PDB file of C-alpha atoms in Angstrom:
ATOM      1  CA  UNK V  12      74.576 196.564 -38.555  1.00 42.00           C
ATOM      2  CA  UNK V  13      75.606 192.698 -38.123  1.00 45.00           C
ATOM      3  CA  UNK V  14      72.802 191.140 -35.438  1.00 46.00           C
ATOM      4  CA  UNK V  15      76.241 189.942 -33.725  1.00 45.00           C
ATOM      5  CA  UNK V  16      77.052 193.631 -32.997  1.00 47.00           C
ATOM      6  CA  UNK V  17      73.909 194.408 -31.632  1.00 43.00           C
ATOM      7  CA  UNK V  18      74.096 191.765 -29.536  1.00 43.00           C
ATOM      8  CA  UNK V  19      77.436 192.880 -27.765  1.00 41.00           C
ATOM      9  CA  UNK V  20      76.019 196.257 -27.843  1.00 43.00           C
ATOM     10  CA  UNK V  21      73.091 194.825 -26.201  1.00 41.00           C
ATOM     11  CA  UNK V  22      75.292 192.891 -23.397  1.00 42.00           C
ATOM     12  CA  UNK V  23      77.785 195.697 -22.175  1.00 43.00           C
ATOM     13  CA  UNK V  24      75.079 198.262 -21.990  1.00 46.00           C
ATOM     14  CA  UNK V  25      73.097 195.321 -19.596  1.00 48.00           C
ATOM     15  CA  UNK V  26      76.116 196.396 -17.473  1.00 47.00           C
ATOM     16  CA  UNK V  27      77.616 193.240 -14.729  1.00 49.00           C
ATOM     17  CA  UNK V  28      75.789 190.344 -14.617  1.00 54.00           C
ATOM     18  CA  UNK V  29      74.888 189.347 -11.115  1.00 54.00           C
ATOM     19  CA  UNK V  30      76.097 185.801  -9.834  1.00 56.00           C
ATOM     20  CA  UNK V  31      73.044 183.583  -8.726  1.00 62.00           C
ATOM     21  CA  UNK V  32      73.658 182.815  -4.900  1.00 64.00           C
ATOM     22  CA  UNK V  33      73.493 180.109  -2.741  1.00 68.00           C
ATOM     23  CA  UNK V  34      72.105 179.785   0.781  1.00 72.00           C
ATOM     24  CA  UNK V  35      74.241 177.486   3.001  1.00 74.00           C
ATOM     25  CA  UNK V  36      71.557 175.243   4.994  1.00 77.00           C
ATOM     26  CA  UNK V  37      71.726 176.185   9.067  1.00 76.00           C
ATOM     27  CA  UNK V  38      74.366 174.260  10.936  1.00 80.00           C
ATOM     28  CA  UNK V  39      73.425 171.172  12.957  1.00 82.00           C
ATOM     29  CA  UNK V  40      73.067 172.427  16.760  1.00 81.00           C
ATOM     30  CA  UNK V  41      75.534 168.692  17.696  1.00 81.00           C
ATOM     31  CA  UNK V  42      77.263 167.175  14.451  1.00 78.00           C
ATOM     32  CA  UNK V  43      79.416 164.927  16.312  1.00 82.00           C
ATOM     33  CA  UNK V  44      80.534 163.273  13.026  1.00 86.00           C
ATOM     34  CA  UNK V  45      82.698 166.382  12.346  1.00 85.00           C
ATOM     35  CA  UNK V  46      85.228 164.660  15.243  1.00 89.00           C
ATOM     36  CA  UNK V  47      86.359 161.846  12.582  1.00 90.00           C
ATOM     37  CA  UNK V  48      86.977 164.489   9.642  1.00 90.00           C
ATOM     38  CA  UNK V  49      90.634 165.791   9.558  1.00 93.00           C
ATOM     39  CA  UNK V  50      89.243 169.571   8.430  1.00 92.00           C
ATOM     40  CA  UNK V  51      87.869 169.970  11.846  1.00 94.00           C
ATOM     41  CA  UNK V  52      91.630 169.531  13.609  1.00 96.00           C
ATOM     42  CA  UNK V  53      93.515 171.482  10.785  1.00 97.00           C
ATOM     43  CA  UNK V  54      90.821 174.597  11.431  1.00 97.00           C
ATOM     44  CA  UNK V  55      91.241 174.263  15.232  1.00 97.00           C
ATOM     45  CA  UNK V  56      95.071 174.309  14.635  1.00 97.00           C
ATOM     46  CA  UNK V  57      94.686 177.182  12.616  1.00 97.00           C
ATOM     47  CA  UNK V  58      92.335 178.956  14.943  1.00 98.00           C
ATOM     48  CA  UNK V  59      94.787 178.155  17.695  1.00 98.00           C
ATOM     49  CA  UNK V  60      98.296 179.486  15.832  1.00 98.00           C
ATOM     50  CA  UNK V  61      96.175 182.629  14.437  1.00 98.00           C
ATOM     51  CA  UNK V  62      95.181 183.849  17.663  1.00 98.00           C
ATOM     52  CA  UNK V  63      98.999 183.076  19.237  1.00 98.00           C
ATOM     53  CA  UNK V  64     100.132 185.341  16.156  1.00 98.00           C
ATOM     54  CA  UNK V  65      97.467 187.748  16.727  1.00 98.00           C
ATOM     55  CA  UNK V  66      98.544 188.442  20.266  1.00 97.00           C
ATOM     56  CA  UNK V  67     101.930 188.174  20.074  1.00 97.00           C
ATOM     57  CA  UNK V  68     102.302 190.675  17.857  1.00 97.00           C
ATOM     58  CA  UNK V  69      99.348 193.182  19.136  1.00 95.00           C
ATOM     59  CA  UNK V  70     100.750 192.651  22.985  1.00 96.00           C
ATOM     60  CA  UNK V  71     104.216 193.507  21.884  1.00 95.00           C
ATOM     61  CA  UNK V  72     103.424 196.585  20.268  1.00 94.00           C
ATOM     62  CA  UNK V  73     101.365 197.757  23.576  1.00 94.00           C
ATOM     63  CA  UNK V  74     104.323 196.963  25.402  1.00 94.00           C
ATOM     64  CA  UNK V  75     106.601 198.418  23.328  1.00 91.00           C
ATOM     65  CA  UNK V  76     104.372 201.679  22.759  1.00 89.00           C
ATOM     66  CA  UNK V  77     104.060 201.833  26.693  1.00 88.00           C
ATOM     67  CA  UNK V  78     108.499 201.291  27.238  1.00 87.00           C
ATOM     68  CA  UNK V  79     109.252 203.885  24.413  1.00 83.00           C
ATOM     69  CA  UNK V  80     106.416 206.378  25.972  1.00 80.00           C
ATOM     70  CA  UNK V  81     107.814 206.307  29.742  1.00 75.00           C
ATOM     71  CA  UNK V  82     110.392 209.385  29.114  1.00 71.00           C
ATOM     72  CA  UNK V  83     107.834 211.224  26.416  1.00 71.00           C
ATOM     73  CA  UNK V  84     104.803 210.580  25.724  1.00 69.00           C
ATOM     74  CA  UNK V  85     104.767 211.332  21.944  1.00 71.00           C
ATOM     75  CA  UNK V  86     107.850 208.538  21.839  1.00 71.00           C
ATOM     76  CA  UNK V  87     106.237 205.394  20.246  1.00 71.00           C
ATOM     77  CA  UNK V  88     103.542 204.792  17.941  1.00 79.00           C
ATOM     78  CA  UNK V  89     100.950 205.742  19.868  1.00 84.00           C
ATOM     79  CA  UNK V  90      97.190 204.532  20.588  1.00 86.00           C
ATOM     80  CA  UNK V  91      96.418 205.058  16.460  1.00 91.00           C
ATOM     81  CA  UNK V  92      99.821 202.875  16.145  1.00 92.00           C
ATOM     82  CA  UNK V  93      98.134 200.525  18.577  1.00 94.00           C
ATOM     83  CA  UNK V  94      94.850 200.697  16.637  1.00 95.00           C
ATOM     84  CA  UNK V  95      97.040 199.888  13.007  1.00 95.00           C
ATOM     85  CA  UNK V  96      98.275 196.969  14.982  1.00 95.00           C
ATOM     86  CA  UNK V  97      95.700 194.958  15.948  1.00 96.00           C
ATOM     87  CA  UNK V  98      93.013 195.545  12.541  1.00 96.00           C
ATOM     88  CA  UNK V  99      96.302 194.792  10.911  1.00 96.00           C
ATOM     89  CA  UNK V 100      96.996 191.389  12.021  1.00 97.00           C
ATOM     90  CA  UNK V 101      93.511 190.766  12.048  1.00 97.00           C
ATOM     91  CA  UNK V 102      93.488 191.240   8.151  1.00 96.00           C
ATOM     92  CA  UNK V 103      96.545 189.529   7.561  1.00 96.00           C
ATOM     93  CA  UNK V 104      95.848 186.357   9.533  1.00 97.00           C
ATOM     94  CA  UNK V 105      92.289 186.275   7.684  1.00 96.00           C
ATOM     95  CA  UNK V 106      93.022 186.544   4.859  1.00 94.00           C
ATOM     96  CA  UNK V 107      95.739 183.263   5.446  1.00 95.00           C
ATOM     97  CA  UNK V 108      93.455 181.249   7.357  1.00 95.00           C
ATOM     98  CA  UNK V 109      89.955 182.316   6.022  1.00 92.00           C
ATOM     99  CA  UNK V 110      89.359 179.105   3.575  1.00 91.00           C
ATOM    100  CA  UNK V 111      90.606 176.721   6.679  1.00 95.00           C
ATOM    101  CA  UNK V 112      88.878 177.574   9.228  1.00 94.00           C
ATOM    102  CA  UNK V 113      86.589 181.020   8.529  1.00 92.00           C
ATOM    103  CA  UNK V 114      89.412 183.122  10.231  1.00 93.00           C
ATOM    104  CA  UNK V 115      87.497 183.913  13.675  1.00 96.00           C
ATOM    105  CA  UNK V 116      90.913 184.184  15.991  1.00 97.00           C
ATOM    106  CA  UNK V 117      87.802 185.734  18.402  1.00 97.00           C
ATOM    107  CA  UNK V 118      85.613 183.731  20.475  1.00 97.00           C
ATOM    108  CA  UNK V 119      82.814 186.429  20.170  1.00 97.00           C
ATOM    109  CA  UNK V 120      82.756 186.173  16.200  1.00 97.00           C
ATOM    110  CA  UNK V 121      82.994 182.633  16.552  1.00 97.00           C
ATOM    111  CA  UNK V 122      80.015 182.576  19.122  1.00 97.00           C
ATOM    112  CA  UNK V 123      77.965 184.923  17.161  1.00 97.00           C
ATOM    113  CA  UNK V 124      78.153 182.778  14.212  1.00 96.00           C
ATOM    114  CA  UNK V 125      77.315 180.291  15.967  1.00 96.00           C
ATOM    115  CA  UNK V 126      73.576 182.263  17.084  1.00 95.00           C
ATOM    116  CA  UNK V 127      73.181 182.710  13.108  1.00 93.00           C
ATOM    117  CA  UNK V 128      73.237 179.178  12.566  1.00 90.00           C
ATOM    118  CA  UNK V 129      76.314 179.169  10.322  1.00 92.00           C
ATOM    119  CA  UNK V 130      78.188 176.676  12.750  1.00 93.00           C
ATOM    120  CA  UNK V 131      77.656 173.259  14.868  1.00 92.00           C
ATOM    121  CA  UNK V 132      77.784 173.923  19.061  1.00 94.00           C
ATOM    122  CA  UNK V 133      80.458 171.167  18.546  1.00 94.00           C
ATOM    123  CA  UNK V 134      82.596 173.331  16.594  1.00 95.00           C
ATOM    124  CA  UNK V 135      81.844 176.609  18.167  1.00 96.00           C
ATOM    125  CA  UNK V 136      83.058 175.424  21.865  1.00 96.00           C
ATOM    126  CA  UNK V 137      86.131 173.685  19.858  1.00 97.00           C
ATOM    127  CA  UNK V 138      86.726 176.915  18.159  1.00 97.00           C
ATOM    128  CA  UNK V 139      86.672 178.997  21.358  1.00 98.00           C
ATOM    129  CA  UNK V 140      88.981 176.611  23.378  1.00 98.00           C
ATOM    130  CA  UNK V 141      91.598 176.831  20.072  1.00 98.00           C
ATOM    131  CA  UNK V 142      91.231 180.537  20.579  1.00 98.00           C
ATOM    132  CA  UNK V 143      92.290 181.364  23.828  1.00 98.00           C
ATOM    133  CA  UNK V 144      94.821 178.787  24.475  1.00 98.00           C
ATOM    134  CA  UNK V 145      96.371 180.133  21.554  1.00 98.00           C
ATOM    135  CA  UNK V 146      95.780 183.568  23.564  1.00 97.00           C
ATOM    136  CA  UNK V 147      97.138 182.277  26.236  1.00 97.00           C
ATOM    137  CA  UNK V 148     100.673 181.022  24.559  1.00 97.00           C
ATOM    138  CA  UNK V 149     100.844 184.278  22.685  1.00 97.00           C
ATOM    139  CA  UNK V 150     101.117 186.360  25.652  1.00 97.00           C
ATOM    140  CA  UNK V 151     103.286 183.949  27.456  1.00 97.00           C
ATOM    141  CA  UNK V 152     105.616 184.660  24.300  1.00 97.00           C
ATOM    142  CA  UNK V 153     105.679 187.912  24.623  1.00 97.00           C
ATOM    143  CA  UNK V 154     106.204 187.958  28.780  1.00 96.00           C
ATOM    144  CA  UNK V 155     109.520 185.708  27.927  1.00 96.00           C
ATOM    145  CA  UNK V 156     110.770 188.026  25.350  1.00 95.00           C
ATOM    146  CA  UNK V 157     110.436 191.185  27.195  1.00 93.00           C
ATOM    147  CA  UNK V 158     110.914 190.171  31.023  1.00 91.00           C
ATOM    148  CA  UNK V 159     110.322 192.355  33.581  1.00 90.00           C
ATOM    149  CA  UNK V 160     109.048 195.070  31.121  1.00 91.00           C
ATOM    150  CA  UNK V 161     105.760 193.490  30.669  1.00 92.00           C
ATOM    151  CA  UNK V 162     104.754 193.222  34.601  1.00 90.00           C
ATOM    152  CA  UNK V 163     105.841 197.042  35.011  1.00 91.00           C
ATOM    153  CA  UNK V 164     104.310 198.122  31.790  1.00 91.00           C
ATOM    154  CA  UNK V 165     100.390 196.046  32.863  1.00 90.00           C
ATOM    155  CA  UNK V 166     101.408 193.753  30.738  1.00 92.00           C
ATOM    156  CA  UNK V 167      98.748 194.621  28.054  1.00 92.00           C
ATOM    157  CA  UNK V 168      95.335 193.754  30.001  1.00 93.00           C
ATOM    158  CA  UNK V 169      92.537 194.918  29.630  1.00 94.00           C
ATOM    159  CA  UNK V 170      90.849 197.105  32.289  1.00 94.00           C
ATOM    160  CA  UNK V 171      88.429 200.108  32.740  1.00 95.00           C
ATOM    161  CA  UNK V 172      89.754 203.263  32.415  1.00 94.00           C
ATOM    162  CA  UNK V 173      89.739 205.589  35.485  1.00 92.00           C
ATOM    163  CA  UNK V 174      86.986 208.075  35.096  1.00 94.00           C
ATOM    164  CA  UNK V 175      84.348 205.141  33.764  1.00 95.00           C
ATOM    165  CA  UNK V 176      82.272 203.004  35.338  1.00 95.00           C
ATOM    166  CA  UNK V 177      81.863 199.377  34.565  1.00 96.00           C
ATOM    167  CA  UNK V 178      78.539 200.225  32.784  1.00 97.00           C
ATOM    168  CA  UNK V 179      80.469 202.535  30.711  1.00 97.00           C
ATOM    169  CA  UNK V 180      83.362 199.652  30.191  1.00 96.00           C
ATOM    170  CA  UNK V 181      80.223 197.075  29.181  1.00 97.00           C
ATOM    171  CA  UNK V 182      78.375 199.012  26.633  1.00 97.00           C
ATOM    172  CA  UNK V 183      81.694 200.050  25.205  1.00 97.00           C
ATOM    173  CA  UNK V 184      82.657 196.132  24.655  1.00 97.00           C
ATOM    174  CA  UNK V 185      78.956 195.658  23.855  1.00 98.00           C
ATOM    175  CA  UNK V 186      79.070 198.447  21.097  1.00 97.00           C
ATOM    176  CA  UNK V 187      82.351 197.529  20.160  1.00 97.00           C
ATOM    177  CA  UNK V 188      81.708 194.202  19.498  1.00 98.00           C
ATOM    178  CA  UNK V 189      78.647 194.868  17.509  1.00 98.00           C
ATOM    179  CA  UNK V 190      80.591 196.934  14.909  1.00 97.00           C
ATOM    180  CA  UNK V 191      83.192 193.658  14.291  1.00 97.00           C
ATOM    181  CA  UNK V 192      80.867 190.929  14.147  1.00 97.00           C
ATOM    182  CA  UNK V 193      78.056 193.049  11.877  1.00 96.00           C
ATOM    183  CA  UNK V 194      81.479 193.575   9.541  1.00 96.00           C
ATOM    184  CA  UNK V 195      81.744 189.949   9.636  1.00 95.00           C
ATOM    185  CA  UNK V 196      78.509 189.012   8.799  1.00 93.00           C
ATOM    186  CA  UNK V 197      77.994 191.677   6.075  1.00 91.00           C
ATOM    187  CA  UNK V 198      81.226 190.887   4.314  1.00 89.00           C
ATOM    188  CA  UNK V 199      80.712 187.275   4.213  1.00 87.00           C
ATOM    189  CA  UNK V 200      77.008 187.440   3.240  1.00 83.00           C
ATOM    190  CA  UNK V 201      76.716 185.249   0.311  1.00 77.00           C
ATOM    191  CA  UNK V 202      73.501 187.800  -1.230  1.00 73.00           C
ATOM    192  CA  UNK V 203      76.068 190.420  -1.164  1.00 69.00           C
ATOM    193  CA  UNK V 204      78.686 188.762  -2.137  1.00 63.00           C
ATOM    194  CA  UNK V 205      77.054 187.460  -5.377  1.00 60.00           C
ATOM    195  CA  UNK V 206      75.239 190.644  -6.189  1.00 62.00           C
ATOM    196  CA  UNK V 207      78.888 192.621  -5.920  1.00 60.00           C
ATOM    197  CA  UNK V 208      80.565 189.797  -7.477  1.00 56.00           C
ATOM    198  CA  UNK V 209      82.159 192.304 -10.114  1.00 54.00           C
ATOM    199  CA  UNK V 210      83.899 194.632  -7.286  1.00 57.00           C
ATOM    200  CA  UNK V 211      86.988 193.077  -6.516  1.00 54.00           C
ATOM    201  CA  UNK V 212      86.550 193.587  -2.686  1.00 60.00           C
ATOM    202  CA  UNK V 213      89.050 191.098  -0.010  1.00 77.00           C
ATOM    203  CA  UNK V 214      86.697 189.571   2.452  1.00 84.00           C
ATOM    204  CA  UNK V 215      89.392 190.373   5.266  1.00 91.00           C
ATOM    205  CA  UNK V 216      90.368 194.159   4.915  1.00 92.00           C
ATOM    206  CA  UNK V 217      86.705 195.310   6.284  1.00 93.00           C
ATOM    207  CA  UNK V 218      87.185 193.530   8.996  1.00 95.00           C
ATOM    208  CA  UNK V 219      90.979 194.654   9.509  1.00 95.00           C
ATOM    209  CA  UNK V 220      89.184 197.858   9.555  1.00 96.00           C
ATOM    210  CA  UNK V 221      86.455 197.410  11.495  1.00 97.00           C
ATOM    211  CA  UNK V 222      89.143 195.843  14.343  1.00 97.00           C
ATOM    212  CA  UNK V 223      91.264 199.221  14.033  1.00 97.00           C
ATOM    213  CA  UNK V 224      88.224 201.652  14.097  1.00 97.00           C
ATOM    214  CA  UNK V 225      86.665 199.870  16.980  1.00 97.00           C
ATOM    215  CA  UNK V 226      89.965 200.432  18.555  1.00 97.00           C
ATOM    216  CA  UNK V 227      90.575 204.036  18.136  1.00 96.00           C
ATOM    217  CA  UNK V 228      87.117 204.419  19.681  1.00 95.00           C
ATOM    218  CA  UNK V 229      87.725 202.160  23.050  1.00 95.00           C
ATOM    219  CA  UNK V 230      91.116 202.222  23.623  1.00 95.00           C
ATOM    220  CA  UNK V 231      90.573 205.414  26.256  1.00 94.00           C
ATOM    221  CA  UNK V 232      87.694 203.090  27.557  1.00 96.00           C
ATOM    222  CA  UNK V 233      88.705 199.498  28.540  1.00 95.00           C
ATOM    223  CA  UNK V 234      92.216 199.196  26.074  1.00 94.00           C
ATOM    224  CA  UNK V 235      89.605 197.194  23.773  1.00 94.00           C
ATOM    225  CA  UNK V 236      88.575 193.677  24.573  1.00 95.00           C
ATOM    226  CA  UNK V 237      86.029 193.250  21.949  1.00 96.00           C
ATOM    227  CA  UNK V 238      87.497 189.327  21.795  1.00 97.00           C
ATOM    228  CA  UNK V 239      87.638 187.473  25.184  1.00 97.00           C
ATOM    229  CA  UNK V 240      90.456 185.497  24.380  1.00 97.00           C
ATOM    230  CA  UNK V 241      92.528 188.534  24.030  1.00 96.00           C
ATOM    231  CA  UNK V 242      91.175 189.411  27.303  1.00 96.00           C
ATOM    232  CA  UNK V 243      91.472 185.773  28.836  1.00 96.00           C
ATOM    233  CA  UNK V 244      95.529 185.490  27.840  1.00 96.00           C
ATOM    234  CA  UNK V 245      96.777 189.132  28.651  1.00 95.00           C
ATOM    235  CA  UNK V 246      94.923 188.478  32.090  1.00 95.00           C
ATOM    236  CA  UNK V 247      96.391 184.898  33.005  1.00 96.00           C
ATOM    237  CA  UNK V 248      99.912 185.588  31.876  1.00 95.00           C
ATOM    238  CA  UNK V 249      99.817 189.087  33.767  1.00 94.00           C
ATOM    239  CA  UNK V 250      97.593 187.304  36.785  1.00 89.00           C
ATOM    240  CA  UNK V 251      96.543 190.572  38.045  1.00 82.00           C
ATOM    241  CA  UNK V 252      93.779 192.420  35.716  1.00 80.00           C
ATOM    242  CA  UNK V 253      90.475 189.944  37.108  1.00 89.00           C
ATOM    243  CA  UNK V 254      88.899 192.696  38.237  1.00 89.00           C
ATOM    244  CA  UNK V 255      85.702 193.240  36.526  1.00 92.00           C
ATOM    245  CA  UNK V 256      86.985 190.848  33.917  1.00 95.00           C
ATOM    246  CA  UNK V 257      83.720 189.673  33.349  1.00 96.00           C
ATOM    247  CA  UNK V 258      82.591 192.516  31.434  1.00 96.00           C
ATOM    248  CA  UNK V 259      85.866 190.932  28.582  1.00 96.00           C
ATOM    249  CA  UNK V 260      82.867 188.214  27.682  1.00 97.00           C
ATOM    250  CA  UNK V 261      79.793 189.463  28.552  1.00 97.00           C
ATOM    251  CA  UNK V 262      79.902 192.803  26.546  1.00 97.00           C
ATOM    252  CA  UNK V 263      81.525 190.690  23.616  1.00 97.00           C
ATOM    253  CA  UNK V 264      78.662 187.895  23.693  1.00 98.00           C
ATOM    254  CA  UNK V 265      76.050 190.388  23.791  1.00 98.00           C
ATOM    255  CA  UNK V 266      77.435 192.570  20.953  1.00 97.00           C
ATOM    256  CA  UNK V 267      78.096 189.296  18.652  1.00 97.00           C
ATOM    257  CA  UNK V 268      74.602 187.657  19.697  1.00 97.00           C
ATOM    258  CA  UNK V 269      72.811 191.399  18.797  1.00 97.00           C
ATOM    259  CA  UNK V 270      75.163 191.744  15.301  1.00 97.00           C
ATOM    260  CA  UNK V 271      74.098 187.766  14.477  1.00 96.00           C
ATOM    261  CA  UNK V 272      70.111 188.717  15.204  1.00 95.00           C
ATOM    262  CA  UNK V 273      70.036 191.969  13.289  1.00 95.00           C
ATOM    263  CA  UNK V 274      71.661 190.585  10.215  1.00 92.00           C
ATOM    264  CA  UNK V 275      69.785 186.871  10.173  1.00 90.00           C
ATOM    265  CA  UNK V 276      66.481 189.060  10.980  1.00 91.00           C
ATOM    266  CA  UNK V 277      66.773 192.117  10.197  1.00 91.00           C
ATOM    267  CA  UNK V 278      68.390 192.471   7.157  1.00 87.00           C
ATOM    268  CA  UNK V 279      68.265 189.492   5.572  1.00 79.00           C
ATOM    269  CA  UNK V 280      64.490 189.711   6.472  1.00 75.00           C
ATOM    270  CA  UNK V 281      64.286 186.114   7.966  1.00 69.00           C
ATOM    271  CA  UNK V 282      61.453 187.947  10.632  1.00 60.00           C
ATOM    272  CA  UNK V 283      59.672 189.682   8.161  1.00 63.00           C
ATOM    273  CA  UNK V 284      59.491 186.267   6.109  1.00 63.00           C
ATOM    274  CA  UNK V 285      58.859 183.907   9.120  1.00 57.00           C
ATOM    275  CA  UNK V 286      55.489 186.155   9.869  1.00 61.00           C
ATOM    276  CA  UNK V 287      54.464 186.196   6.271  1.00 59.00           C
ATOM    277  CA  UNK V 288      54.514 182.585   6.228  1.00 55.00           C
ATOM    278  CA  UNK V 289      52.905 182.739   9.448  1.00 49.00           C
ATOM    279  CA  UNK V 290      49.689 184.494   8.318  1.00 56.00           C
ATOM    280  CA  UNK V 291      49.724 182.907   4.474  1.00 53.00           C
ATOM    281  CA  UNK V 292      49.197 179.729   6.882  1.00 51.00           C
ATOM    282  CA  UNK V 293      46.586 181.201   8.882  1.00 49.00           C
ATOM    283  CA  UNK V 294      44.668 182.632   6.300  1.00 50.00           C
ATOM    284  CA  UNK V 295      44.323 179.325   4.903  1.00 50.00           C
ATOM    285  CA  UNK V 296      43.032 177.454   8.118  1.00 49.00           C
TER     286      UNK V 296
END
């Protein structure tokens, strides 16, 4: 047999080669140099017409679930409907915005990437502004479209269901939360990326899904927040869902800040490693 043979022989049974990977060095905590660079402004534009996109097309459909439903309730598309709608336009608006600005169009991913050191505090408050005035315009869209229907209907705030109590509503945005921004983190791990560089997965559908999922589960709950500026625009252009609003941010925070700590420590090992250097050093004193 010609040593070239073997050699291919040799190579397909090795199976995929993995892709070396590449550690991105932690974000500066204040990298006030990003205000003179034009990619800064085009991602917070981005951010900004993502999230107007994002709600005026998830709002809608809860309006237009809730009209259709008034007569019969199995007229519309239902909460799953609902659910399709929102993970949806989450994946589609990813995918078109991921290599401008990372694709948050959530103040909690943004936020919790921001606790895993993958962006400046400059950027992260920039981000989050972006975000829910974009909410904020969305909504208003969608109030001048459909008139009085979206006062009578709630007009798509957020709120804790009857029969919970605002514990129940905060570990449900808290839990919720946790499941999106873990999804975020996992699929845009650069180690997994590069080790699964020969499956031919799209960054933005696990996330799509973890949005609709996360949905089915906490709809009944609090209509799903999981993403304060959804929250923060439903409840300004509706101006009467500010009760126990609070729980919109702090159950997303919390979730995003625990997803952020468990990946950069847990699985990614960064505590395990930080103590092992820890006693190498000691040992040496």
């Amino acid at each position: 047999m010609p040593i070239e043979d073997v050699s291919i022989e040799t190579t397909e049974a090795a199976g995929p080669q993995k892709v070396p990977y590449w550690d991105p060095p932690p974000a500066p905590l204040l990298e006030t140099s990003e205000l003179m660079k034009w990619s800064l402004y085009r991602a917070l534009i981005a951010e900004f017409v993502a999230t107007l996109i994002f709600l005026y097309v998830s709002i809608a459909t809860v309006i237009g679930y809730k009209d259709q439903s008034k007569a019969l309730a199995c007229n519309g598309v239902g909460f799953l409907g609902v659910a399709w709608s929102f993970g949806a336009t989450i994946f589609i608006l990813v995918y078109c915005i991921g290599g401008i600005s990372g694709g948050h169009i959530n103040p909690a991913v943004t936020f919790g990437l921001f606790v895993g050191r993958k962006l400046s505090l400059l950027r992260t408050v920039l981000y989050i502004v972006a975000q829910c005035l974009g909410a904020i315009c969305g909504v208003a869209i969608v109030k001048g479209i459909t008139g009085d229907q979206y006062s009578l209907l709630g007009g798509g705030a957020n709120s804790v269901a009857d029969g919970f109590s605002v514990v129940a509503g905060l570990g449900a945005e808290i839990m919720g939360t946790f499941v999106l921004v873990y999804t975020v983190f996992s699929a845009t791990d650069p180690k997994r990326t590069a080790r699964d560089s020969f499956i031919p997965v799209l960054v933005p559908l696990p996330i799509g899904f973890a949005v609709f999922v996360v949905h089915l589960a906490t709809i009944p709950i609090t209509g799903t927040g999981i993403n304060p500026a959804r929250s923060l625009g439903a409840a300004v252009i509706f101006g009467e869902a500010w009760k126990n609003h609070w729980i919109f941010w702090v159950g997303p925070l919390i979730g995003a800040t625990a997803a952020a700590l468990y990946h950069k420590l847990v699985l990614r090992g960064e505590a395990a490693k930080a103590l092992g250097s820890f006693r190498s050093t000691s040992a040496t004193v």
